[in-house]
PDB file of C-alpha atoms in Angstrom:
ATOM      1  CA  UNK A   1      -6.210   2.848  11.876  1.00 51.00           C
ATOM      2  CA  UNK A   2      -5.823   6.605  11.461  1.00 46.00           C
ATOM      3  CA  UNK A   3      -8.995   7.209  13.445  1.00 55.00           C
ATOM      4  CA  UNK A   4      -7.658   4.962  16.199  1.00 60.00           C
ATOM      5  CA  UNK A   5      -4.424   6.977  16.398  1.00 66.00           C
ATOM      6  CA  UNK A   6      -6.392  10.217  16.796  1.00 71.00           C
ATOM      7  CA  UNK A   7      -8.654   8.780  19.496  1.00 72.00           C
ATOM      8  CA  UNK A   8      -5.641   7.412  21.363  1.00 75.00           C
ATOM      9  CA  UNK A   9      -3.855  10.770  21.216  1.00 77.00           C
ATOM     10  CA  UNK A  10      -6.884  12.513  22.686  1.00 80.00           C
ATOM     11  CA  UNK A  11      -7.236   9.880  25.432  1.00 82.00           C
ATOM     12  CA  UNK A  12      -3.545  10.013  26.322  1.00 88.00           C
ATOM     13  CA  UNK A  13      -3.424  13.816  26.529  1.00 89.00           C
ATOM     14  CA  UNK A  14      -4.961  13.978  30.004  1.00 89.00           C
ATOM     15  CA  UNK A  15      -2.460  11.445  31.363  1.00 92.00           C
ATOM     16  CA  UNK A  16       0.467  13.340  29.839  1.00 92.00           C
ATOM     17  CA  UNK A  17      -0.648  16.531  31.598  1.00 91.00           C
ATOM     18  CA  UNK A  18      -0.910  14.707  34.925  1.00 90.00           C
ATOM     19  CA  UNK A  19       2.351  12.860  34.366  1.00 90.00           C
ATOM     20  CA  UNK A  20       4.384  16.028  33.855  1.00 89.00           C
ATOM     21  CA  UNK A  21       3.862  17.073  37.450  1.00 86.00           C
ATOM     22  CA  UNK A  22       3.217  13.683  39.085  1.00 85.00           C
ATOM     23  CA  UNK A  23       5.492  12.033  41.625  1.00 86.00           C
ATOM     24  CA  UNK A  24       6.184   8.326  42.163  1.00 86.00           C
ATOM     25  CA  UNK A  25       2.925   7.232  43.826  1.00 90.00           C
ATOM     26  CA  UNK A  26       0.806   9.439  41.614  1.00 92.00           C
ATOM     27  CA  UNK A  27       2.651   8.121  38.539  1.00 95.00           C
ATOM     28  CA  UNK A  28       1.950   4.553  39.646  1.00 94.00           C
ATOM     29  CA  UNK A  29      -1.778   5.282  39.528  1.00 95.00           C
ATOM     30  CA  UNK A  30      -1.470   7.066  36.168  1.00 95.00           C
ATOM     31  CA  UNK A  31       0.382   4.085  34.677  1.00 96.00           C
ATOM     32  CA  UNK A  32      -2.233   1.643  36.000  1.00 96.00           C
ATOM     33  CA  UNK A  33      -5.039   3.716  34.478  1.00 95.00           C
ATOM     34  CA  UNK A  34      -3.238   3.904  31.129  1.00 95.00           C
ATOM     35  CA  UNK A  35      -2.703   0.141  31.050  1.00 96.00           C
ATOM     36  CA  UNK A  36      -6.429  -0.584  31.363  1.00 94.00           C
ATOM     37  CA  UNK A  37      -7.679   2.315  29.221  1.00 93.00           C
ATOM     38  CA  UNK A  38      -9.608   0.766  26.284  1.00 90.00           C
ATOM     39  CA  UNK A  39      -8.417   3.329  23.715  1.00 89.00           C
ATOM     40  CA  UNK A  40      -4.716   3.554  24.545  1.00 92.00           C
ATOM     41  CA  UNK A  41      -2.311   1.157  22.800  1.00 92.00           C
ATOM     42  CA  UNK A  42       0.685   3.452  22.402  1.00 90.00           C
ATOM     43  CA  UNK A  43       2.785   4.489  25.387  1.00 94.00           C
ATOM     44  CA  UNK A  44       5.884   6.289  24.073  1.00 90.00           C
ATOM     45  CA  UNK A  45       4.607   9.766  24.971  1.00 91.00           C
ATOM     46  CA  UNK A  46       4.133   8.832  28.604  1.00 94.00           C
ATOM     47  CA  UNK A  47       7.415   6.902  28.683  1.00 93.00           C
ATOM     48  CA  UNK A  48       9.242   9.940  27.362  1.00 92.00           C
ATOM     49  CA  UNK A  49       8.347  12.128  30.332  1.00 94.00           C
ATOM     50  CA  UNK A  50      11.337  12.839  32.615  1.00 93.00           C
ATOM     51  CA  UNK A  51       9.169  12.186  35.695  1.00 93.00           C
ATOM     52  CA  UNK A  52       8.341   8.700  34.414  1.00 94.00           C
ATOM     53  CA  UNK A  53      11.939   7.875  33.514  1.00 94.00           C
ATOM     54  CA  UNK A  54      12.949   9.040  36.998  1.00 93.00           C
ATOM     55  CA  UNK A  55      11.165   5.952  38.415  1.00 94.00           C
ATOM     56  CA  UNK A  56      14.241   3.847  37.559  1.00 93.00           C
ATOM     57  CA  UNK A  57      15.947   2.577  40.661  1.00 92.00           C
ATOM     58  CA  UNK A  58      13.018   3.518  42.918  1.00 93.00           C
ATOM     59  CA  UNK A  59      10.336   1.445  44.616  1.00 93.00           C
ATOM     60  CA  UNK A  60       8.090   2.303  41.653  1.00 94.00           C
ATOM     61  CA  UNK A  61      10.458   0.860  39.038  1.00 96.00           C
ATOM     62  CA  UNK A  62       8.197  -2.136  38.386  1.00 96.00           C
ATOM     63  CA  UNK A  63       5.539   0.262  37.105  1.00 96.00           C
ATOM     64  CA  UNK A  64       8.034   1.750  34.664  1.00 96.00           C
ATOM     65  CA  UNK A  65       9.138  -1.704  33.495  1.00 97.00           C
ATOM     66  CA  UNK A  66       5.512  -2.760  33.051  1.00 97.00           C
ATOM     67  CA  UNK A  67       4.815   0.348  30.974  1.00 97.00           C
ATOM     68  CA  UNK A  68       7.846  -0.520  28.829  1.00 96.00           C
ATOM     69  CA  UNK A  69       6.528  -4.080  28.507  1.00 97.00           C
ATOM     70  CA  UNK A  70       3.231  -2.797  27.119  1.00 97.00           C
ATOM     71  CA  UNK A  71       5.073  -0.418  24.797  1.00 95.00           C
ATOM     72  CA  UNK A  72       7.641  -2.812  23.320  1.00 95.00           C
ATOM     73  CA  UNK A  73       7.109  -6.303  24.713  1.00 94.00           C
ATOM     74  CA  UNK A  74       4.629  -9.163  24.548  1.00 95.00           C
ATOM     75  CA  UNK A  75       2.758 -11.636  26.695  1.00 96.00           C
ATOM     76  CA  UNK A  76       5.465 -14.336  26.603  1.00 96.00           C
ATOM     77  CA  UNK A  77       8.004 -11.903  28.070  1.00 95.00           C
ATOM     78  CA  UNK A  78       5.626 -11.246  30.942  1.00 96.00           C
ATOM     79  CA  UNK A  79       4.942 -14.946  31.474  1.00 94.00           C
ATOM     80  CA  UNK A  80       8.648 -15.834  31.614  1.00 94.00           C
ATOM     81  CA  UNK A  81       9.485 -13.172  34.197  1.00 94.00           C
ATOM     82  CA  UNK A  82       6.351 -12.113  36.081  1.00 94.00           C
ATOM     83  CA  UNK A  83       8.287 -11.024  39.155  1.00 94.00           C
ATOM     84  CA  UNK A  84       9.899  -8.228  37.126  1.00 96.00           C
ATOM     85  CA  UNK A  85       6.550  -6.496  36.593  1.00 97.00           C
ATOM     86  CA  UNK A  86       3.511  -5.455  38.580  1.00 96.00           C
ATOM     87  CA  UNK A  87       0.755  -8.038  38.876  1.00 94.00           C
ATOM     88  CA  UNK A  88      -1.634  -7.836  35.937  1.00 96.00           C
ATOM     89  CA  UNK A  89      -5.389  -8.199  36.303  1.00 95.00           C
ATOM     90  CA  UNK A  90      -7.740  -9.564  33.652  1.00 95.00           C
ATOM     91  CA  UNK A  91      -8.045  -6.232  31.810  1.00 95.00           C
ATOM     92  CA  UNK A  92      -4.286  -5.658  31.654  1.00 96.00           C
ATOM     93  CA  UNK A  93      -3.665  -9.275  30.617  1.00 96.00           C
ATOM     94  CA  UNK A  94      -6.215  -9.053  27.819  1.00 96.00           C
ATOM     95  CA  UNK A  95      -4.674  -5.822  26.565  1.00 96.00           C
ATOM     96  CA  UNK A  96      -1.145  -7.276  26.606  1.00 97.00           C
ATOM     97  CA  UNK A  97      -2.363 -10.271  24.620  1.00 96.00           C
ATOM     98  CA  UNK A  98      -3.988  -7.950  22.087  1.00 96.00           C
ATOM     99  CA  UNK A  99      -0.715  -6.034  21.758  1.00 96.00           C
ATOM    100  CA  UNK A 100       1.049  -9.370  21.259  1.00 96.00           C
ATOM    101  CA  UNK A 101      -1.356 -10.270  18.449  1.00 96.00           C
ATOM    102  CA  UNK A 102      -0.616  -6.940  16.747  1.00 94.00           C
ATOM    103  CA  UNK A 103       3.113  -7.564  17.118  1.00 93.00           C
ATOM    104  CA  UNK A 104       2.886 -11.047  15.595  1.00 95.00           C
ATOM    105  CA  UNK A 105       0.568  -9.953  12.777  1.00 94.00           C
ATOM    106  CA  UNK A 106       2.891  -7.098  11.802  1.00 91.00           C
ATOM    107  CA  UNK A 107       5.554  -9.665  10.885  1.00 90.00           C
ATOM    108  CA  UNK A 108       3.392 -12.317   9.204  1.00 91.00           C
ATOM    109  CA  UNK A 109       0.916 -12.368   6.323  1.00 92.00           C
ATOM    110  CA  UNK A 110      -0.896 -15.419   7.630  1.00 94.00           C
ATOM    111  CA  UNK A 111      -0.805 -16.255  11.345  1.00 95.00           C
ATOM    112  CA  UNK A 112      -1.559 -19.910  12.206  1.00 95.00           C
ATOM    113  CA  UNK A 113      -3.894 -20.422  15.150  1.00 94.00           C
ATOM    114  CA  UNK A 114      -1.490 -22.926  16.684  1.00 94.00           C
ATOM    115  CA  UNK A 115       1.318 -20.361  16.796  1.00 95.00           C
ATOM    116  CA  UNK A 116      -0.968 -17.707  18.266  1.00 95.00           C
ATOM    117  CA  UNK A 117      -2.170 -20.089  20.960  1.00 94.00           C
ATOM    118  CA  UNK A 118       1.430 -20.841  21.921  1.00 94.00           C
ATOM    119  CA  UNK A 119       2.410 -17.165  22.108  1.00 95.00           C
ATOM    120  CA  UNK A 120      -0.690 -16.167  24.058  1.00 95.00           C
ATOM    121  CA  UNK A 121      -0.791 -19.291  26.221  1.00 93.00           C
ATOM    122  CA  UNK A 122      -4.410 -19.623  25.098  1.00 91.00           C
ATOM    123  CA  UNK A 123      -5.816 -23.140  24.921  1.00 90.00           C
ATOM    124  CA  UNK A 124      -9.360 -22.116  24.005  1.00 91.00           C
ATOM    125  CA  UNK A 125      -9.614 -21.310  20.277  1.00 92.00           C
ATOM    126  CA  UNK A 126     -12.871 -19.427  20.694  1.00 93.00           C
ATOM    127  CA  UNK A 127     -11.404 -17.103  23.317  1.00 93.00           C
ATOM    128  CA  UNK A 128      -8.411 -16.462  21.084  1.00 93.00           C
ATOM    129  CA  UNK A 129     -10.730 -15.607  18.172  1.00 94.00           C
ATOM    130  CA  UNK A 130     -12.589 -13.212  20.466  1.00 94.00           C
ATOM    131  CA  UNK A 131      -9.297 -11.399  21.078  1.00 95.00           C
ATOM    132  CA  UNK A 132      -8.698 -11.134  17.324  1.00 95.00           C
ATOM    133  CA  UNK A 133     -12.233  -9.857  16.761  1.00 95.00           C
ATOM    134  CA  UNK A 134     -11.767  -7.255  19.505  1.00 94.00           C
ATOM    135  CA  UNK A 135      -8.542  -6.085  17.808  1.00 93.00           C
ATOM    136  CA  UNK A 136     -10.392  -5.747  14.501  1.00 93.00           C
ATOM    137  CA  UNK A 137     -13.322  -3.942  16.123  1.00 91.00           C
ATOM    138  CA  UNK A 138     -10.944  -1.435  17.735  1.00 89.00           C
ATOM    139  CA  UNK A 139      -9.149  -0.818  14.418  1.00 88.00           C
ATOM    140  CA  UNK A 140      -5.920  -2.380  15.677  1.00 91.00           C
ATOM    141  CA  UNK A 141      -5.960  -5.108  13.076  1.00 92.00           C
ATOM    142  CA  UNK A 142      -7.227  -5.595   9.548  1.00 93.00           C
ATOM    143  CA  UNK A 143      -7.711  -8.989   7.986  1.00 94.00           C
ATOM    144  CA  UNK A 144      -9.854 -12.095   7.818  1.00 94.00           C
ATOM    145  CA  UNK A 145     -10.340 -15.100  10.059  1.00 93.00           C
ATOM    146  CA  UNK A 146      -9.998 -18.328   8.093  1.00 92.00           C
ATOM    147  CA  UNK A 147     -11.771 -21.078  10.047  1.00 90.00           C
ATOM    148  CA  UNK A 148     -11.028 -23.703   7.406  1.00 90.00           C
ATOM    149  CA  UNK A 149      -7.253 -23.178   7.398  1.00 93.00           C
ATOM    150  CA  UNK A 150      -7.200 -22.248  11.097  1.00 93.00           C
ATOM    151  CA  UNK A 151      -5.324 -19.008  10.572  1.00 94.00           C
ATOM    152  CA  UNK A 152      -5.697 -15.236  10.447  1.00 95.00           C
ATOM    153  CA  UNK A 153      -5.024 -13.552   7.107  1.00 94.00           C
ATOM    154  CA  UNK A 154      -3.372 -10.181   7.778  1.00 94.00           C
ATOM    155  CA  UNK A 155      -4.118  -7.058   5.723  1.00 94.00           C
ATOM    156  CA  UNK A 156      -2.730  -4.428   8.095  1.00 90.00           C
ATOM    157  CA  UNK A 157      -1.949  -3.599  11.721  1.00 89.00           C
ATOM    158  CA  UNK A 158      -1.819  -0.693  14.142  1.00 87.00           C
ATOM    159  CA  UNK A 159       1.740   0.600  14.537  1.00 84.00           C
ATOM    160  CA  UNK A 160       3.192  -0.156  17.962  1.00 86.00           C
ATOM    161  CA  UNK A 161       5.794   1.924  19.793  1.00 83.00           C
ATOM    162  CA  UNK A 162       9.378   1.615  18.573  1.00 80.00           C
ATOM    163  CA  UNK A 163      12.398   1.194  20.832  1.00 75.00           C
ATOM    164  CA  UNK A 164      14.574   4.343  20.644  1.00 71.00           C
ATOM    165  CA  UNK A 165      17.632   2.307  19.615  1.00 69.00           C
ATOM    166  CA  UNK A 166      15.725   0.914  16.616  1.00 65.00           C
ATOM    167  CA  UNK A 167      14.758   4.327  15.238  1.00 65.00           C
ATOM    168  CA  UNK A 168      18.047   4.839  13.261  1.00 71.00           C
ATOM    169  CA  UNK A 169      17.460   1.485  11.523  1.00 71.00           C
ATOM    170  CA  UNK A 170      13.897   2.490  10.683  1.00 65.00           C
ATOM    171  CA  UNK A 171      15.091   5.809   9.291  1.00 71.00           C
ATOM    172  CA  UNK A 172      17.716   4.023   7.200  1.00 70.00           C
ATOM    173  CA  UNK A 173      15.124   1.583   5.841  1.00 71.00           C
ATOM    174  CA  UNK A 174      12.790   4.460   5.037  1.00 68.00           C
ATOM    175  CA  UNK A 175      15.553   6.303   3.165  1.00 75.00           C
ATOM    176  CA  UNK A 176      16.299   3.142   1.137  1.00 77.00           C
ATOM    177  CA  UNK A 177      12.610   2.766   0.348  1.00 77.00           C
ATOM    178  CA  UNK A 178      12.428   6.445  -0.660  1.00 78.00           C
ATOM    179  CA  UNK A 179      15.421   6.008  -2.970  1.00 79.00           C
ATOM    180  CA  UNK A 180      13.890   2.925  -4.606  1.00 82.00           C
ATOM    181  CA  UNK A 181      10.595   4.792  -5.034  1.00 85.00           C
ATOM    182  CA  UNK A 182      12.388   7.756  -6.627  1.00 82.00           C
ATOM    183  CA  UNK A 183      14.198   5.427  -9.056  1.00 84.00           C
ATOM    184  CA  UNK A 184      10.950   3.701  -9.917  1.00 87.00           C
ATOM    185  CA  UNK A 185       9.245   7.051 -10.459  1.00 86.00           C
ATOM    186  CA  UNK A 186      12.057   8.115 -12.805  1.00 84.00           C
ATOM    187  CA  UNK A 187      11.746   4.907 -14.833  1.00 85.00           C
ATOM    188  CA  UNK A 188       7.959   5.224 -15.043  1.00 88.00           C
ATOM    189  CA  UNK A 189       8.294   8.878 -16.138  1.00 87.00           C
ATOM    190  CA  UNK A 190      10.621   7.823 -18.970  1.00 86.00           C
ATOM    191  CA  UNK A 191       8.181   5.108 -20.051  1.00 90.00           C
ATOM    192  CA  UNK A 192       5.252   7.542 -20.029  1.00 89.00           C
ATOM    193  CA  UNK A 193       7.266  10.156 -21.936  1.00 86.00           C
ATOM    194  CA  UNK A 194       8.181   7.512 -24.512  1.00 87.00           C
ATOM    195  CA  UNK A 195       4.531   6.511 -24.938  1.00 91.00           C
ATOM    196  CA  UNK A 196       3.475  10.145 -25.335  1.00 88.00           C
ATOM    197  CA  UNK A 197       6.232  10.773 -27.907  1.00 87.00           C
ATOM    198  CA  UNK A 198       5.227   7.644 -29.804  1.00 88.00           C
ATOM    199  CA  UNK A 199       1.577   8.727 -29.855  1.00 90.00           C
ATOM    200  CA  UNK A 200       2.495  12.167 -31.152  1.00 88.00           C
ATOM    201  CA  UNK A 201       4.654  10.598 -33.867  1.00 88.00           C
ATOM    202  CA  UNK A 202       1.898   8.147 -34.764  1.00 89.00           C
ATOM    203  CA  UNK A 203      -0.706  10.919 -35.023  1.00 89.00           C
ATOM    204  CA  UNK A 204       1.636  12.896 -37.270  1.00 88.00           C
ATOM    205  CA  UNK A 205       2.216   9.841 -39.466  1.00 87.00           C
ATOM    206  CA  UNK A 206      -1.521   9.218 -39.767  1.00 88.00           C
ATOM    207  CA  UNK A 207      -2.096  12.865 -40.714  1.00 87.00           C
ATOM    208  CA  UNK A 208       0.572  12.566 -43.416  1.00 86.00           C
ATOM    209  CA  UNK A 209      -0.993   9.329 -44.582  1.00 84.00           C
ATOM    210  CA  UNK A 210      -4.433  10.910 -44.923  1.00 84.00           C
ATOM    211  CA  UNK A 211      -2.927  13.870 -46.787  1.00 85.00           C
ATOM    212  CA  UNK A 212      -1.114  11.519 -49.163  1.00 83.00           C
ATOM    213  CA  UNK A 213      -4.262   9.490 -49.709  1.00 80.00           C
ATOM    214  CA  UNK A 214      -6.185  12.654 -50.534  1.00 83.00           C
ATOM    215  CA  UNK A 215      -3.434  13.705 -52.939  1.00 82.00           C
ATOM    216  CA  UNK A 216      -3.503  10.360 -54.729  1.00 82.00           C
ATOM    217  CA  UNK A 217      -7.287  10.380 -55.006  1.00 80.00           C
ATOM    218  CA  UNK A 218      -7.266  13.888 -56.458  1.00 83.00           C
ATOM    219  CA  UNK A 219      -4.551  12.942 -58.949  1.00 80.00           C
ATOM    220  CA  UNK A 220      -6.447   9.884 -60.157  1.00 80.00           C
ATOM    221  CA  UNK A 221      -9.685  11.879 -60.471  1.00 79.00           C
ATOM    222  CA  UNK A 222      -7.871  14.544 -62.473  1.00 81.00           C
ATOM    223  CA  UNK A 223      -6.298  11.922 -64.763  1.00 76.00           C
ATOM    224  CA  UNK A 224      -9.682  10.250 -65.346  1.00 75.00           C
ATOM    225  CA  UNK A 225     -11.300  13.595 -66.240  1.00 76.00           C
ATOM    226  CA  UNK A 226      -8.530  14.275 -68.725  1.00 75.00           C
ATOM    227  CA  UNK A 227      -9.014  10.848 -70.293  1.00 71.00           C
ATOM    228  CA  UNK A 228     -12.784  11.333 -70.628  1.00 71.00           C
ATOM    229  CA  UNK A 229     -12.340  14.776 -72.220  1.00 67.00           C
ATOM    230  CA  UNK A 230      -9.655  13.570 -74.579  1.00 61.00           C
ATOM    231  CA  UNK A 231      -6.979  15.744 -72.980  1.00 56.00           C
ATOM    232  CA  UNK A 232      -4.153  13.389 -72.244  1.00 51.00           C
ATOM    233  CA  UNK A 233      -1.829  16.164 -71.271  1.00 51.00           C
ATOM    234  CA  UNK A 234       0.883  14.616 -73.424  1.00 51.00           C
ATOM    235  CA  UNK A 235       0.375  11.191 -71.915  1.00 48.00           C
ATOM    236  CA  UNK A 236       0.466   8.205 -74.316  1.00 51.00           C
ATOM    237  CA  UNK A 237      -2.800   6.347 -73.670  1.00 45.00           C
ATOM    238  CA  UNK A 238      -1.978   3.507 -76.019  1.00 49.00           C
ATOM    239  CA  UNK A 239      -0.147   1.651 -73.262  1.00 47.00           C
ATOM    240  CA  UNK A 240      -3.393   1.294 -71.264  1.00 44.00           C
ATOM    241  CA  UNK A 241      -4.892  -1.919 -72.655  1.00 45.00           C
ATOM    242  CA  UNK A 242      -8.087  -1.718 -70.576  1.00 47.00           C
ATOM    243  CA  UNK A 243     -10.449   1.213 -69.988  1.00 48.00           C
ATOM    244  CA  UNK A 244     -11.449   2.445 -66.501  1.00 47.00           C
ATOM    245  CA  UNK A 245     -14.054   0.240 -64.882  1.00 50.00           C
ATOM    246  CA  UNK A 246     -16.145   2.770 -63.006  1.00 51.00           C
ATOM    247  CA  UNK A 247     -16.305   3.978 -59.421  1.00 50.00           C
ATOM    248  CA  UNK A 248     -15.626   0.579 -57.858  1.00 54.00           C
ATOM    249  CA  UNK A 249     -12.459   0.119 -59.895  1.00 55.00           C
ATOM    250  CA  UNK A 250     -11.309   3.634 -58.965  1.00 56.00           C
ATOM    251  CA  UNK A 251     -11.810   3.047 -55.245  1.00 58.00           C
ATOM    252  CA  UNK A 252      -9.941  -0.249 -55.508  1.00 56.00           C
ATOM    253  CA  UNK A 253      -6.960   1.505 -57.024  1.00 59.00           C
ATOM    254  CA  UNK A 254      -6.974   4.165 -54.294  1.00 57.00           C
ATOM    255  CA  UNK A 255      -7.255   1.555 -51.535  1.00 59.00           C
ATOM    256  CA  UNK A 256      -4.347  -0.420 -52.983  1.00 58.00           C
ATOM    257  CA  UNK A 257      -2.183   2.676 -53.136  1.00 57.00           C
ATOM    258  CA  UNK A 258      -3.271   3.638 -49.618  1.00 58.00           C
ATOM    259  CA  UNK A 259      -2.369   0.158 -48.387  1.00 55.00           C
ATOM    260  CA  UNK A 260       1.082   0.316 -49.926  1.00 56.00           C
ATOM    261  CA  UNK A 261       1.750   3.723 -48.389  1.00 52.00           C
ATOM    262  CA  UNK A 262       0.444   2.629 -44.989  1.00 57.00           C
ATOM    263  CA  UNK A 263       2.711  -0.405 -45.138  1.00 52.00           C
ATOM    264  CA  UNK A 264       5.644   1.994 -45.769  1.00 49.00           C
ATOM    265  CA  UNK A 265       6.166   0.595 -49.267  1.00 45.00           C
ATOM    266  CA  UNK A 266       4.952   3.731 -51.041  1.00 43.00           C
ATOM    267  CA  UNK A 267       7.747   5.793 -52.511  1.00 39.00           C
TER     268      UNK A 267
END
């Protein structure tokens, strides 16, 4: 879609240059060429030229209205009031139908074939699918044709021109979206900070646990050496009814103590 925007901008540039100095008849020809140009699907730049807007109320007004139709309207608008616009040939009609597909797809996640056929006045399903495929090929539409469900699954669309009076609403919606995004970012930052703090605390606790385990092991080893050498260090050994049972017994004692400490029961 980005590539399509760039190609369109380059294609439109030559018409903008001509339009800045063109008069009514010359502008009529420029508008006709723009309407059939295969890479141009946005018309706001041309519509914004003072020379083009000056066509209102003149014999060339139909060309201006037709340009506005391609910028903001759809095929059904043209069909209901053909006398308001210039006569469209096959190329212009096809392009207007493609713009109508983009317009419909931008407001729906899944577009039923039946609805599309009604809006495009297209009785032949195959021809309608060809229009959709052309839109996809020209990067105006992203999605998947579902033959089984008879619908088009929409993933994305080319952005059409926006009526000037709708721009404030779009800006307002964007500001609301930006505010929601900022709030979400703040909440996510707090969650991440909490996780980081918890990890730091957990690492510190584990380090303390290992240090305590090492301390206990060293103490037990020291006590066992004293017992074997007869140095009780003032400790009454008579209360120990059973002698030490070797390395396995020693490790068992350490593991039990370690477990108690790890379970926060060690004092």
